Short mmCIF file of C-alpha atoms in Angstrom, two decimals:
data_model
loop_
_atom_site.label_atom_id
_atom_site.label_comp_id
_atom_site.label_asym_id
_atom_site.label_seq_id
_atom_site.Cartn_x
_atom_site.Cartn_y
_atom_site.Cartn_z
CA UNK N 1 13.67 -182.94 148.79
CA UNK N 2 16.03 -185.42 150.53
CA UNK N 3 19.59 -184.41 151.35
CA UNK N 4 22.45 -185.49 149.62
CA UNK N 5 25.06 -186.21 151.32
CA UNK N 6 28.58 -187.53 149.74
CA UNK N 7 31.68 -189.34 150.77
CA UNK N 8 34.91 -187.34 150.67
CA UNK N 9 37.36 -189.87 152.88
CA UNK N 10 37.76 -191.46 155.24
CA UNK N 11 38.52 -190.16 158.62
CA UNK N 12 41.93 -191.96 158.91
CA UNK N 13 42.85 -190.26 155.66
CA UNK N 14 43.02 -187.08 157.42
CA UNK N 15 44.60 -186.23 160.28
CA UNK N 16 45.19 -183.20 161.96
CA UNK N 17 47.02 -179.76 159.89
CA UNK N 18 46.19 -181.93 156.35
CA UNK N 19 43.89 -181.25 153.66
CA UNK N 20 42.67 -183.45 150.58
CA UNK N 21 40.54 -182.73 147.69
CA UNK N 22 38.73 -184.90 145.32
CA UNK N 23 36.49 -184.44 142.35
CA UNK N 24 32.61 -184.98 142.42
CA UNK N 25 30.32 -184.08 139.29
CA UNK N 26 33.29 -181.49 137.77
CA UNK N 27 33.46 -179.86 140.71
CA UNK N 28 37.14 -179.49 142.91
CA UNK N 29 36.21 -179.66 146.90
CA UNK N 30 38.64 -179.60 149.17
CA UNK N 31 38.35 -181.33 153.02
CA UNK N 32 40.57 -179.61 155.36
CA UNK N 33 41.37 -180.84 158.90
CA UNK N 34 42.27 -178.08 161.80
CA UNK N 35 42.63 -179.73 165.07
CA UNK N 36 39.93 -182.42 164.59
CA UNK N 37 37.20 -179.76 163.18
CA UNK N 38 36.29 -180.34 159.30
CA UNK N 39 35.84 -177.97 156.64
CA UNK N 40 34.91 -178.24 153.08
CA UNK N 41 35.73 -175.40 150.62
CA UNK N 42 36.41 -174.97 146.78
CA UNK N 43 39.33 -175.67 146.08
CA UNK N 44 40.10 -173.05 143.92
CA UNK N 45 41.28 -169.13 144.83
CA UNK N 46 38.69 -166.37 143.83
CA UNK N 47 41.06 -164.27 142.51
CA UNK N 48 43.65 -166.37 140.06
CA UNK N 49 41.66 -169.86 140.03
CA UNK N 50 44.64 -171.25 141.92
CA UNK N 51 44.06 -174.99 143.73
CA UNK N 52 44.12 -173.56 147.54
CA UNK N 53 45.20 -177.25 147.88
CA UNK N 54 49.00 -175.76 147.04
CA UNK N 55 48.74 -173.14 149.24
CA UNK N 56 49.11 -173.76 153.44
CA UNK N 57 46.78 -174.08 156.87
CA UNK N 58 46.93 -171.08 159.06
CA UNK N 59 44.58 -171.72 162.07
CA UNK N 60 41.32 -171.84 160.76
CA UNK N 61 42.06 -170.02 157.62
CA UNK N 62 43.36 -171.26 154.44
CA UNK N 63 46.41 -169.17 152.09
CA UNK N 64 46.54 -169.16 148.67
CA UNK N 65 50.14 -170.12 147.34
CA UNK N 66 49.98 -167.55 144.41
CA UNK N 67 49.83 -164.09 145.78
CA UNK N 68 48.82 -164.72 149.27
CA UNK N 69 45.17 -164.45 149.88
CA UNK N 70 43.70 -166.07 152.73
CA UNK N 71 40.03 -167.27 153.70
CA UNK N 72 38.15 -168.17 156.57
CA UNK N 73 37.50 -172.07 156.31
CA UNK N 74 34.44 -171.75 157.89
CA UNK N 75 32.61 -169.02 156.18
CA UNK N 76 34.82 -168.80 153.06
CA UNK N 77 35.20 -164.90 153.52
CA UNK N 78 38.54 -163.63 152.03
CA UNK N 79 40.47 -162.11 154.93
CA UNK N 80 43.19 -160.80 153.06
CA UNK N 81 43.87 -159.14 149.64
CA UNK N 82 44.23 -159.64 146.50
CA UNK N 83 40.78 -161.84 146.70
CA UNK N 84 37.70 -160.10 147.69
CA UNK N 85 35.08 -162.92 146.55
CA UNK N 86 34.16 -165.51 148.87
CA UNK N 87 34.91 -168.98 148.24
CA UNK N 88 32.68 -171.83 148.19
CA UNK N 89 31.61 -173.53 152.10
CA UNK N 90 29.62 -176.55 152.51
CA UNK N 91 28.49 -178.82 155.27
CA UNK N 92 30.21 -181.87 156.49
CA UNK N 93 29.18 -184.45 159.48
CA UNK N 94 31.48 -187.61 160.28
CA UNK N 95 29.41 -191.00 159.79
CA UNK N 96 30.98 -194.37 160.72
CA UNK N 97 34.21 -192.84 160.50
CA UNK N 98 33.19 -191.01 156.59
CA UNK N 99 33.86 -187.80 156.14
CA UNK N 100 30.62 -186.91 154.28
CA UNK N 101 29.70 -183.74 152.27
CA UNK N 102 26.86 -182.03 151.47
CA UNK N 103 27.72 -180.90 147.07
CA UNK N 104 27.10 -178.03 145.27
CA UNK N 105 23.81 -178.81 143.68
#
């Protein structure tokens, strides 16, 4: 089975401390940028389905706007209560200046 890789911007659409999400196959991703490294994460919090997209960048950690949960970016463990389920994590490499994805399949 090949890979499947997917584009989610382009690099000049984000620069350092921003995020972005877009919409593949009903699915909400989210591409956050922490001083140049990548992440891709649901865009959603475990515990109130909140878009994490509303909520802010804290080092490598994202916080939920809501009530104030926060999760690692890179392993999508919650780090701080009320959430205690993981969110979504998925790969990303940087091709010709793409930000690409790897989906939820």
């Amino acid at each position: 089975m090949t890979e499947r890789w997917i584009k989610a911007a382009d690099t000049a659409e984000l620069p350092p401390g921003s995020m972005k999400r877009f919409d593949y196959e009903q699915h909400r991703y989210l591409i956050v940028n922490v001083d140049g490294q990548i992440y891709a994460v649901d865009d959603q919090c475990t515990h109130e389905d909140v878009s994490l997209y509303l909520g802010c960048i804290e080092d490598h950690n994202i916080k939920c706007s809501l009530h104030g949960s926060r999760f690692c970016l890179k392993t999508g463990r919650p780090l701080e209560e009320p959430a205690d389920e993981p969110i979504g994590t998925y790969p990303v490499k940087i091709d010709d200046n793409q930000i690409l994805i790897q989906p939820k399949i």
